[in-house]
């Protein structure tokens, strides 16, 4: 039976990937239902099923651009609500490799806000589509197929209200957006399909996060502050972003178990120990507005659906359910948005034909994921305790990328090229052109001379 995308689509999970997927599918299907395990508040609020949303989140420029394609008023709505939407490189205070990256203007906007606020705006706009419905407090329990198990025809769900009850929801397409804890490998196995191979890179990263009041008269309140370590000698990070509601969100943490304490004194001491003084200087005087909340992130995890040779029709997996990256690089939401955009293009190109969709989609999603995975895993292998499948040549590449980091402290052109790659606006290969190699070499020589002169003056 040939199926096309003019029926009912079911999206499992109403977080970032699920909402974006539902928005795109609402173009291609008569009706879209989102099924979410948690009760979903009608306000910006972190939920039980997404504990990461209480921590520092930034939306990369490429992610904001894709989301704006689907929600044209998103930048204005973010800014009107108090988020910082701007050319982030002009407001950057980023200390790394012994200095501050040079500021410059990139000409592309990114966004800083609390994650619940961004998701609230995306949710409002997705649910405003007249063919999208949200079933909240409703957990997916498994997949439904035809007798031959070749096609997923729906999902079994459990409504979890005062009177729990099970139901079957029929659909022409089901998309799993249930995040890192996705049960798809087990559900596939139960149906007689192979589970996907996994790549897991263990990083043992920990976050500790607190909100503070932001002084509206302090000019530094429009800057974002970031310290990232020069591994292997350093392993801690600190981030302080201005967010809506006149607040700062501050996350401190580290790799390989070097995590920040969650008691007041320990948190402040950890901030004081960072090579960049600004974060401690600000939080030691600011009024705390929350407890200090921890979050542990053991490993980056990628499920290789693109390698499967057998997979049921009528079913896809997207977002963190396919790949969850070390969050310190800020790529997860943008990767989900890029996968969703790829799905949109594919459905348009195929005029909605669903048969044979999964293998093509998974190949495109894998291409989308390859770059952020390469960037995150590459950086993580600077830390000696990182374990897992190590890409060939990564040590050599990392030596060059260390030179790029140092060059960004003196040469804004290298800085711009680096930030474009980090924002997934340009491929990593753009840092390897002959012209860029020359600039990086010159900038490193210039920096060495500067450091030598400083040392002579100090002697
Ligand atoms: C500490 C931290 C900081 C981060 N910082 C950034 C950042 O700065 N920038 C960035 O882009 N990304 C960041 N990320 C990553 C980002 O949060 C994720 O990539 C993003 O949330 C992925 O969205 P998702 O919808 O795929 O999964 P999730 O957000 O995990 O959502 C899954 C949803 O599915 C629901 N669900 C689960 N099981 C079921 C079920 N059986 N039935 C129905 N519903 C179910 C859950 O309740 C949840 O709502 C960070 C992550 C962490 C951990």
Coordinates of N, CA, C and O in Angstrom, one line a residue, residues 296-459:
X296 N 23.9 16.2 35.8 CA 25.0 15.5 35.3 C 24.8 15.0 33.9 O 23.7 14.5 33.6
X297 N 25.8 15.1 33.1 CA 25.7 14.6 31.7 C 26.8 13.6 31.4 O 28.0 14.0 31.3
X298 N 26.5 12.3 31.4 CA 27.6 11.3 31.4 C 28.3 11.2 30.1 O 29.5 11.0 30.0
X299 N 27.5 11.3 29.0 CA 28.1 11.0 27.7 C 27.4 11.6 26.5 O 26.2 11.8 26.6
X300 N 28.1 11.9 25.4 CA 27.4 12.1 24.2 C 27.0 10.8 23.6 O 27.8 9.8 23.6
X301 N 25.8 10.8 23.0 CA 25.2 9.5 22.6 C 24.6 9.6 21.3 O 23.7 10.5 21.1
X302 N 25.0 8.8 20.3 CA 24.5 8.8 18.9 C 24.0 7.5 18.5 O 24.7 6.5 18.7
X303 N 22.7 7.4 18.1 CA 22.2 6.2 17.6 C 22.2 6.2 16.1 O 21.6 7.1 15.5
X304 N 22.8 5.2 15.5 CA 23.0 5.2 14.1 C 21.9 4.5 13.3 O 22.1 3.5 12.7
X305 N 20.7 5.2 13.3 CA 19.6 4.7 12.5 C 19.9 4.7 11.0 O 19.4 3.8 10.3
X306 N 20.9 5.5 10.6 CA 21.2 5.5 9.2 C 21.9 4.3 8.7 O 22.0 4.0 7.5
X307 N 22.4 3.5 9.7 CA 23.1 2.2 9.3 C 22.2 1.0 9.2 O 22.6 -0.1 8.8
X308 N 20.9 1.2 9.7 CA 20.0 0.0 9.7 C 19.6 -0.4 8.3 O 19.3 0.5 7.5
X309 N 19.5 -1.7 8.0 CA 19.1 -2.1 6.7 C 17.6 -2.5 6.8 O 16.9 -2.6 5.7
X310 N 17.1 -2.7 8.0 CA 15.6 -3.0 8.1 C 15.0 -2.0 9.1 O 15.5 -1.9 10.2
X311 N 13.9 -1.4 8.7 CA 13.3 -0.4 9.6 C 11.8 -0.3 9.1 O 11.6 -0.3 7.9
X312 N 10.9 -0.2 10.0 CA 9.5 -0.2 9.6 C 9.1 1.1 8.8 O 9.7 2.2 9.1
X313 N 8.2 1.0 7.9 CA 7.6 2.1 7.2 C 6.8 2.9 8.3 O 6.4 2.4 9.3
X314 N 6.6 4.2 7.9 CA 5.6 5.0 8.8 C 6.2 5.5 10.1 O 5.5 5.8 11.0
X315 N 7.5 5.4 10.2 CA 8.1 5.7 11.5 C 9.5 6.4 11.4 O 10.3 6.1 10.5
X316 N 9.7 7.5 12.2 CA 11.0 8.2 12.2 C 11.4 8.5 13.6 O 10.6 8.5 14.5
X317 N 12.6 8.9 13.8 CA 13.2 9.3 15.1 C 14.0 10.6 14.9 O 14.7 10.7 13.9
X318 N 13.9 11.5 15.8 CA 14.5 12.8 15.5 C 14.9 13.5 16.8 O 14.3 13.3 17.9
X319 N 15.9 14.4 16.8 CA 16.3 15.2 18.0 C 17.2 14.4 18.8 O 18.0 13.6 18.4
X320 N 17.2 14.7 20.2 CA 18.1 14.0 21.1 C 17.8 12.5 21.1 O 18.7 11.7 21.5
X321 N 16.7 12.1 20.6 CA 16.4 10.6 20.5 C 17.4 10.0 19.6 O 17.7 8.8 19.7
X322 N 17.9 10.7 18.6 CA 18.9 10.2 17.7 C 20.3 10.6 18.2 O 21.2 9.7 18.2
X323 N 20.5 11.8 18.6 CA 21.9 12.2 19.1 C 21.8 13.2 20.1 O 21.2 14.3 19.9
X324 N 22.4 13.0 21.3 CA 22.5 14.0 22.3 C 23.9 14.3 22.6 O 24.8 13.4 22.8
X325 N 24.3 15.6 22.4 CA 25.6 16.1 22.4 C 26.0 16.6 23.7 O 25.2 17.2 24.4
X326 N 27.3 16.5 24.1 CA 27.8 17.3 25.2 C 27.2 18.7 25.1 O 27.5 19.4 24.2
X327 N 26.4 19.1 26.2 CA 25.7 20.4 26.0 C 26.6 21.6 26.1 O 26.1 22.7 25.7
X328 N 27.8 21.5 26.5 CA 28.7 22.7 26.6 C 28.9 23.4 25.3 O 29.3 24.6 25.3
X329 N 28.6 22.8 24.2 CA 28.8 23.4 22.9 C 27.5 24.0 22.3 O 27.5 24.6 21.2
X330 N 26.4 23.8 23.1 CA 25.1 24.5 22.7 C 24.5 24.2 21.4 O 23.9 25.0 20.7
X331 N 24.6 22.9 21.0 CA 24.2 22.5 19.6 C 22.9 21.8 19.6 O 22.3 21.7 18.5
X332 N 22.3 21.3 20.7 CA 21.2 20.3 20.6 C 20.0 20.8 19.9 O 19.4 20.2 19.0
X333 N 19.5 22.0 20.3 CA 18.3 22.6 19.7 C 18.5 22.9 18.2 O 17.6 22.7 17.4
X334 N 19.7 23.4 17.9 CA 20.0 23.7 16.5 C 20.1 22.4 15.7 O 19.5 22.4 14.5
X335 N 20.7 21.4 16.2 CA 20.7 20.1 15.5 C 19.3 19.6 15.2 O 19.0 19.2 14.1
X336 N 18.4 19.7 16.2 CA 17.0 19.3 16.1 C 16.4 20.1 15.0 O 15.7 19.6 14.1
X337 N 16.6 21.4 15.0 CA 16.0 22.3 14.0 C 16.4 22.0 12.6 O 15.7 22.0 11.6
X338 N 17.7 21.6 12.5 CA 18.3 21.3 11.2 C 17.7 20.0 10.7 O 17.4 19.8 9.5
X339 N 17.5 19.0 11.6 CA 16.9 17.7 11.2 C 15.4 17.9 10.7 O 15.0 17.4 9.7
X340 N 14.7 18.8 11.4 CA 13.3 19.1 11.1 C 13.3 19.8 9.7 O 12.4 19.5 8.9
X341 N 14.2 20.7 9.5 CA 14.2 21.4 8.1 C 14.5 20.4 7.0 O 13.9 20.5 5.9
X342 N 15.4 19.4 7.3 CA 15.7 18.4 6.3 C 14.4 17.5 6.0 O 14.1 17.2 4.9
X343 N 13.7 17.2 7.1 CA 12.4 16.5 6.9 C 11.4 17.2 6.1 O 10.8 16.7 5.2
X344 N 11.3 18.5 6.3 CA 10.4 19.4 5.6 C 10.7 19.3 4.1 O 9.9 19.1 3.2
X345 N 12.0 19.5 3.8 CA 12.5 19.5 2.4 C 12.2 18.2 1.7 O 11.7 18.1 0.6
X346 N 12.4 17.2 2.5 CA 12.2 15.8 1.9 C 10.8 15.5 1.6 O 10.4 15.0 0.5
X347 N 9.9 15.9 2.5 CA 8.4 15.7 2.3 C 8.0 16.6 1.1 O 7.1 16.1 0.3
X348 N 8.5 17.8 1.0 CA 8.1 18.6 -0.1 C 8.6 18.0 -1.4 O 7.9 17.9 -2.4
X349 N 9.9 17.6 -1.4 CA 10.5 17.0 -2.6 C 9.8 15.7 -3.1 O 9.6 15.4 -4.3
X350 N 9.3 14.9 -2.1 CA 8.7 13.6 -2.4 C 7.1 13.8 -2.6 O 6.4 12.8 -2.7
X351 N 6.7 15.1 -2.6 CA 5.3 15.4 -2.7 C 4.5 14.6 -1.7 O 3.4 14.1 -2.0
X352 N 5.1 14.5 -0.5 CA 4.4 13.8 0.6 C 4.4 12.3 0.6 O 3.8 11.7 1.5
X353 N 5.1 11.7 -0.4 CA 5.1 10.2 -0.4 C 5.9 9.7 0.8 O 7.0 10.1 1.0
X354 N 5.2 8.8 1.5 CA 5.9 8.3 2.8 C 6.7 7.0 2.6 O 7.6 6.8 3.4
X355 N 6.3 6.2 1.6 CA 7.0 4.9 1.5 C 8.5 5.1 1.2 O 8.9 6.0 0.4
X356 N 9.3 4.4 2.0 CA 10.8 4.5 1.8 C 11.3 5.8 2.4 O 12.5 6.1 2.1
X357 N 10.5 6.5 3.2 CA 11.0 7.8 3.7 C 12.2 7.6 4.7 O 13.1 8.4 4.7
X358 N 12.0 6.6 5.6 CA 13.0 6.5 6.8 C 14.4 6.4 6.3 O 15.3 7.2 6.8
X359 N 14.8 5.5 5.4 CA 16.2 5.4 5.1 C 16.8 6.7 4.5 O 17.9 7.1 4.8
X360 N 16.0 7.4 3.7 CA 16.5 8.7 3.1 C 16.6 9.7 4.2 O 17.6 10.4 4.3
X361 N 15.6 9.8 5.1 CA 15.6 10.8 6.1 C 16.8 10.5 7.1 O 17.6 11.5 7.4
X362 N 17.0 9.3 7.5 CA 18.1 9.0 8.4 C 19.5 9.3 7.8 O 20.4 9.8 8.5
X363 N 19.6 9.1 6.5 CA 20.9 9.5 5.9 C 21.1 11.0 5.9 O 22.2 11.5 6.2
X364 N 20.0 11.8 5.6 CA 20.2 13.2 5.7 C 20.4 13.7 7.1 O 21.2 14.6 7.3
X365 N 19.6 13.1 8.1 CA 19.8 13.5 9.5 C 21.3 13.2 9.9 O 21.9 14.0 10.6
X366 N 21.8 12.1 9.5 CA 23.2 11.8 9.8 C 24.2 12.8 9.3 O 25.1 13.2 10.0
X367 N 23.9 13.3 8.1 CA 24.8 14.4 7.5 C 24.7 15.6 8.4 O 25.7 16.3 8.6
X368 N 23.5 15.9 8.8 CA 23.3 17.1 9.7 C 24.0 16.9 11.0 O 24.7 17.9 11.4
X369 N 24.0 15.7 11.5 CA 24.5 15.5 12.8 C 26.1 15.4 12.8 O 26.8 15.7 13.8
X370 N 26.6 14.9 11.6 CA 28.0 14.7 11.5 C 28.9 15.9 12.0 O 29.8 15.7 12.7
X371 N 28.5 17.1 11.6 CA 29.4 18.3 11.9 C 29.3 18.6 13.4 O 30.4 18.6 14.0
X372 N 28.2 18.8 14.0 CA 28.2 19.1 15.5 C 28.8 17.9 16.3 O 29.5 18.2 17.3
X373 N 28.6 16.7 15.8 CA 29.2 15.5 16.5 C 30.7 15.6 16.4 O 31.5 15.5 17.4
X374 N 31.2 15.9 15.2 CA 32.7 16.0 15.0 C 33.3 17.1 15.9 O 34.3 17.0 16.5
X375 N 32.6 18.3 15.9 CA 33.1 19.4 16.7 C 33.1 19.1 18.2 O 34.1 19.3 18.9
X376 N 32.0 18.5 18.7 CA 31.8 18.2 20.1 C 32.8 17.1 20.6 O 33.6 17.3 21.5
X377 N 32.8 16.0 19.8 CA 33.6 14.9 20.2 C 35.1 15.2 20.1 O 35.9 14.9 20.9
X378 N 35.4 16.0 19.0 CA 36.8 16.4 18.8 C 37.3 17.2 20.0 O 38.4 16.9 20.6
X379 N 36.6 18.2 20.4 CA 37.0 19.0 21.6 C 37.1 18.1 22.8 O 38.0 18.3 23.6
X380 N 36.1 17.2 23.0 CA 36.1 16.4 24.2 C 37.3 15.5 24.3 O 37.7 15.2 25.4
X381 N 37.9 15.1 23.2 CA 39.1 14.2 23.3 C 40.3 15.0 23.6 O 41.4 14.4 23.8
X382 N 40.2 16.3 23.9 CA 41.4 17.0 24.5 C 41.5 16.6 26.0 O 42.6 16.8 26.6
X383 N 40.4 16.1 26.6 CA 40.4 15.8 28.0 C 40.8 14.3 28.1 O 40.2 13.4 27.5
X384 N 41.9 14.0 28.9 CA 42.5 12.7 28.9 C 41.5 11.6 29.4 O 41.6 10.4 29.0
X385 N 40.5 12.0 30.2 CA 39.5 11.0 30.7 C 38.4 10.7 29.8 O 37.6 9.8 30.1
X386 N 38.3 11.4 28.7 CA 37.3 11.1 27.7 C 37.5 9.7 27.1 O 38.6 9.4 26.7
X387 N 36.4 8.9 27.0 CA 36.6 7.5 26.4 C 35.5 7.3 25.4 O 34.4 7.9 25.5
X388 N 35.7 6.5 24.4 CA 34.7 6.1 23.4 C 35.4 6.1 22.0 O 36.6 6.2 21.9
X389 N 34.6 6.0 21.0 CA 35.2 5.9 19.6 C 35.8 7.3 19.2 O 35.1 8.3 19.1
X390 N 37.1 7.2 19.1 CA 37.9 8.5 18.8 C 38.1 8.6 17.3 O 38.6 7.7 16.7
X391 N 37.6 9.7 16.7 CA 37.8 9.9 15.3 C 39.3 9.9 14.9 O 40.1 10.5 15.6
X392 N 39.6 9.2 13.8 CA 41.1 9.2 13.4 C 41.6 10.6 13.2 O 40.9 11.5 12.7
X393 N 42.8 10.8 13.5 CA 43.5 12.1 13.3 C 43.1 13.2 14.2 O 43.5 14.4 14.0
X394 N 42.3 12.9 15.3 CA 41.7 14.0 16.1 C 42.8 14.7 16.9 O 42.7 15.9 17.1
X395 N 43.8 14.0 17.3 CA 44.9 14.6 18.1 C 45.6 15.7 17.3 O 45.9 16.8 17.8
X396 N 45.9 15.3 16.1 CA 46.6 16.3 15.2 C 45.7 17.5 14.9 O 46.2 18.6 15.0
X397 N 44.4 17.2 14.6 CA 43.5 18.3 14.3 C 43.4 19.2 15.6 O 43.3 20.4 15.5
X398 N 43.3 18.6 16.8 CA 43.2 19.4 18.0 C 44.3 20.3 18.2 O 44.2 21.4 18.8
X399 N 45.5 19.9 17.8 CA 46.7 20.7 18.0 C 46.5 22.0 17.1 O 46.8 23.1 17.5
X400 N 46.0 21.8 15.9 CA 45.7 23.0 15.0 C 44.6 23.8 15.6 O 44.7 25.0 15.7
X401 N 43.5 23.1 16.1 CA 42.4 23.9 16.6 C 42.8 24.7 17.9 O 42.3 25.8 18.1
X402 N 43.8 24.2 18.7 CA 44.3 25.0 19.8 C 44.9 26.2 19.3 O 44.8 27.3 19.9
X403 N 45.6 26.1 18.1 CA 46.3 27.3 17.5 C 45.2 28.3 17.1 O 45.3 29.5 17.2
X404 N 44.1 27.7 16.6 CA 42.9 28.6 16.1 C 42.4 29.3 17.4 O 42.2 30.6 17.3
X405 N 42.2 28.6 18.5 CA 41.7 29.3 19.7 C 42.6 30.4 20.1 O 42.1 31.5 20.4
X406 N 43.9 30.2 20.1 CA 44.8 31.3 20.5 C 44.8 32.4 19.5 O 44.8 33.6 19.8
X407 N 44.6 32.1 18.2 CA 44.6 33.1 17.2 C 43.3 34.0 17.3 O 43.4 35.2 17.0
X408 N 42.2 33.5 17.9 CA 41.0 34.3 18.0 C 41.2 35.4 19.1 O 40.4 36.3 19.2
X409 N 42.3 35.2 19.9 CA 42.5 36.3 20.9 C 43.1 37.5 20.3 O 43.1 38.6 20.9
X410 N 43.7 37.4 19.1 CA 44.3 38.6 18.5 C 43.8 38.9 17.1 O 43.8 40.1 16.7
X411 N 43.2 38.0 16.4 CA 42.8 38.2 15.0 C 41.3 38.0 14.9 O 40.8 36.9 14.9
X412 N 40.5 39.1 14.7 CA 39.0 39.0 14.6 C 38.6 38.2 13.4 O 37.5 37.7 13.4
X413 N 39.4 38.2 12.3 CA 39.0 37.4 11.1 C 39.0 35.9 11.4 O 38.1 35.2 11.1
X414 N 40.0 35.5 12.2 CA 40.0 34.1 12.6 C 38.9 33.9 13.6 O 38.2 32.8 13.5
X415 N 38.7 34.8 14.4 CA 37.6 34.8 15.4 C 36.2 34.6 14.7 O 35.4 33.7 15.0
X416 N 36.0 35.4 13.6 CA 34.8 35.3 12.8 C 34.6 33.9 12.2 O 33.5 33.3 12.3
X417 N 35.7 33.4 11.6 CA 35.7 32.1 11.0 C 35.3 31.0 12.0 O 34.5 30.1 11.8
X418 N 36.0 31.1 13.2 CA 35.7 30.1 14.2 C 34.3 30.1 14.7 O 33.6 29.1 14.9
X419 N 33.8 31.4 15.0 CA 32.4 31.5 15.5 C 31.4 31.0 14.5 O 30.4 30.4 14.8
X420 N 31.7 31.2 13.2 CA 30.8 30.7 12.2 C 30.7 29.2 12.2 O 29.6 28.6 12.1
X421 N 31.8 28.6 12.4 CA 31.8 27.1 12.5 C 31.1 26.7 13.8 O 30.2 25.8 13.7
X422 N 31.4 27.3 14.9 CA 30.7 26.9 16.2 C 29.2 27.1 16.1 O 28.4 26.4 16.7
X423 N 28.8 28.1 15.3 CA 27.3 28.4 15.1 C 26.7 27.6 14.0 O 25.6 27.8 13.6
X424 N 27.4 26.6 13.5 CA 27.0 25.7 12.4 C 26.6 26.5 11.2 O 25.7 26.1 10.4
X425 N 27.2 27.6 10.9 CA 26.9 28.4 9.7 C 28.0 28.1 8.6 O 27.7 28.5 7.5
X426 N 29.1 27.5 9.0 CA 30.1 27.2 8.0 C 30.7 25.9 8.4 O 30.8 25.5 9.6
X427 N 31.2 25.1 7.4 CA 31.8 23.8 7.7 C 33.2 23.9 8.4 O 33.9 24.9 8.2
X428 N 33.6 22.9 9.2 CA 34.9 23.0 9.8 C 36.0 23.2 8.8 O 37.0 23.8 9.1
X429 N 35.8 22.7 7.6 CA 36.9 22.8 6.6 C 37.2 24.2 6.3 O 38.3 24.5 5.8
X430 N 36.3 25.2 6.6 CA 36.6 26.6 6.3 C 37.7 27.1 7.2 O 38.3 28.2 6.9
X431 N 38.1 26.4 8.2 CA 39.2 26.8 9.1 C 40.5 26.2 8.6 O 41.6 26.4 9.1
X432 N 40.4 25.4 7.5 CA 41.6 24.8 7.0 C 42.1 25.3 5.6 O 42.9 24.6 4.9
X433 N 41.5 26.4 5.2 CA 42.0 26.9 3.8 C 43.4 27.5 4.0 O 43.8 27.9 5.1
X434 N 44.2 27.5 2.9 CA 45.6 28.0 3.0 C 45.6 29.5 3.6 O 46.4 29.7 4.5
X435 N 44.6 30.3 3.2 CA 44.6 31.7 3.8 C 44.4 31.7 5.3 O 45.0 32.4 6.0
X436 N 43.5 30.8 5.7 CA 43.3 30.7 7.2 C 44.5 30.1 8.0 O 44.8 30.6 9.0
X437 N 45.1 29.1 7.4 CA 46.3 28.5 8.0 C 47.3 29.6 8.2 O 48.0 29.7 9.3
X438 N 47.5 30.5 7.2 CA 48.5 31.5 7.3 C 48.1 32.5 8.4 O 49.0 32.9 9.2
X439 N 46.9 32.9 8.4 CA 46.4 33.9 9.4 C 46.6 33.3 10.8 O 47.0 34.0 11.8
X440 N 46.3 32.0 11.0 CA 46.4 31.4 12.3 C 47.9 31.4 12.7 O 48.2 31.7 13.9
X441 N 48.8 31.0 11.8 CA 50.2 31.0 12.1 C 50.7 32.4 12.5 O 51.4 32.6 13.5
X442 N 50.3 33.4 11.7 CA 50.7 34.8 12.0 C 50.2 35.3 13.4 O 50.9 35.9 14.1
X443 N 48.9 35.0 13.6 CA 48.3 35.4 14.9 C 49.0 34.8 16.1 O 49.3 35.4 17.1
X444 N 49.4 33.5 15.9 CA 50.1 32.8 17.0 C 51.5 33.4 17.3 O 51.9 33.6 18.4
X445 N 52.1 33.8 16.1 CA 53.5 34.4 16.3 C 53.3 35.8 17.0 O 54.1 36.1 17.9
X446 N 52.3 36.5 16.6 CA 52.1 37.8 17.2 C 51.8 37.7 18.7 O 52.3 38.4 19.5
X447 N 51.0 36.7 19.0 CA 50.6 36.5 20.4 C 51.9 36.1 21.2 O 52.1 36.5 22.3
X448 N 52.7 35.2 20.7 CA 53.9 34.8 21.4 C 54.8 36.0 21.7 O 55.3 36.2 22.7
X449 N 54.9 36.9 20.6 CA 55.7 38.1 20.8 C 55.1 39.0 22.0 O 55.9 39.5 22.8
X450 N 53.8 39.1 21.9 CA 53.2 39.9 23.0 C 53.4 39.4 24.4 O 53.7 40.1 25.3
X451 N 53.3 38.0 24.5 CA 53.5 37.4 25.8 C 54.9 37.6 26.2 O 55.2 37.8 27.4
X452 N 55.9 37.5 25.3 CA 57.3 37.6 25.6 C 57.6 39.0 26.1 O 58.3 39.3 27.1
X453 N 57.0 40.0 25.4 CA 57.2 41.4 25.8 C 56.6 41.7 27.2 O 57.2 42.3 28.0
X454 N 55.4 41.1 27.4 CA 54.8 41.3 28.8 C 55.7 40.7 29.9 O 55.8 41.2 30.9
X455 N 56.2 39.5 29.5 CA 57.1 38.8 30.5 C 58.3 39.6 30.8 O 58.8 39.8 31.9
X456 N 58.9 40.3 29.7 CA 60.1 41.1 29.9 C 59.8 42.3 30.8 O 60.5 42.7 31.7
X457 N 58.6 42.9 30.5 CA 58.2 44.1 31.3 C 58.0 43.7 32.8 O 58.3 44.5 33.7
X458 N 57.4 42.5 33.0 CA 57.1 42.1 34.4 C 58.4 41.7 35.1 O 58.4 41.7 36.4
X459 N 59.5 41.4 34.4 CA 60.7 40.9 35.1 C 61.4 42.0 35.8 O 61.3 43.2 35.4

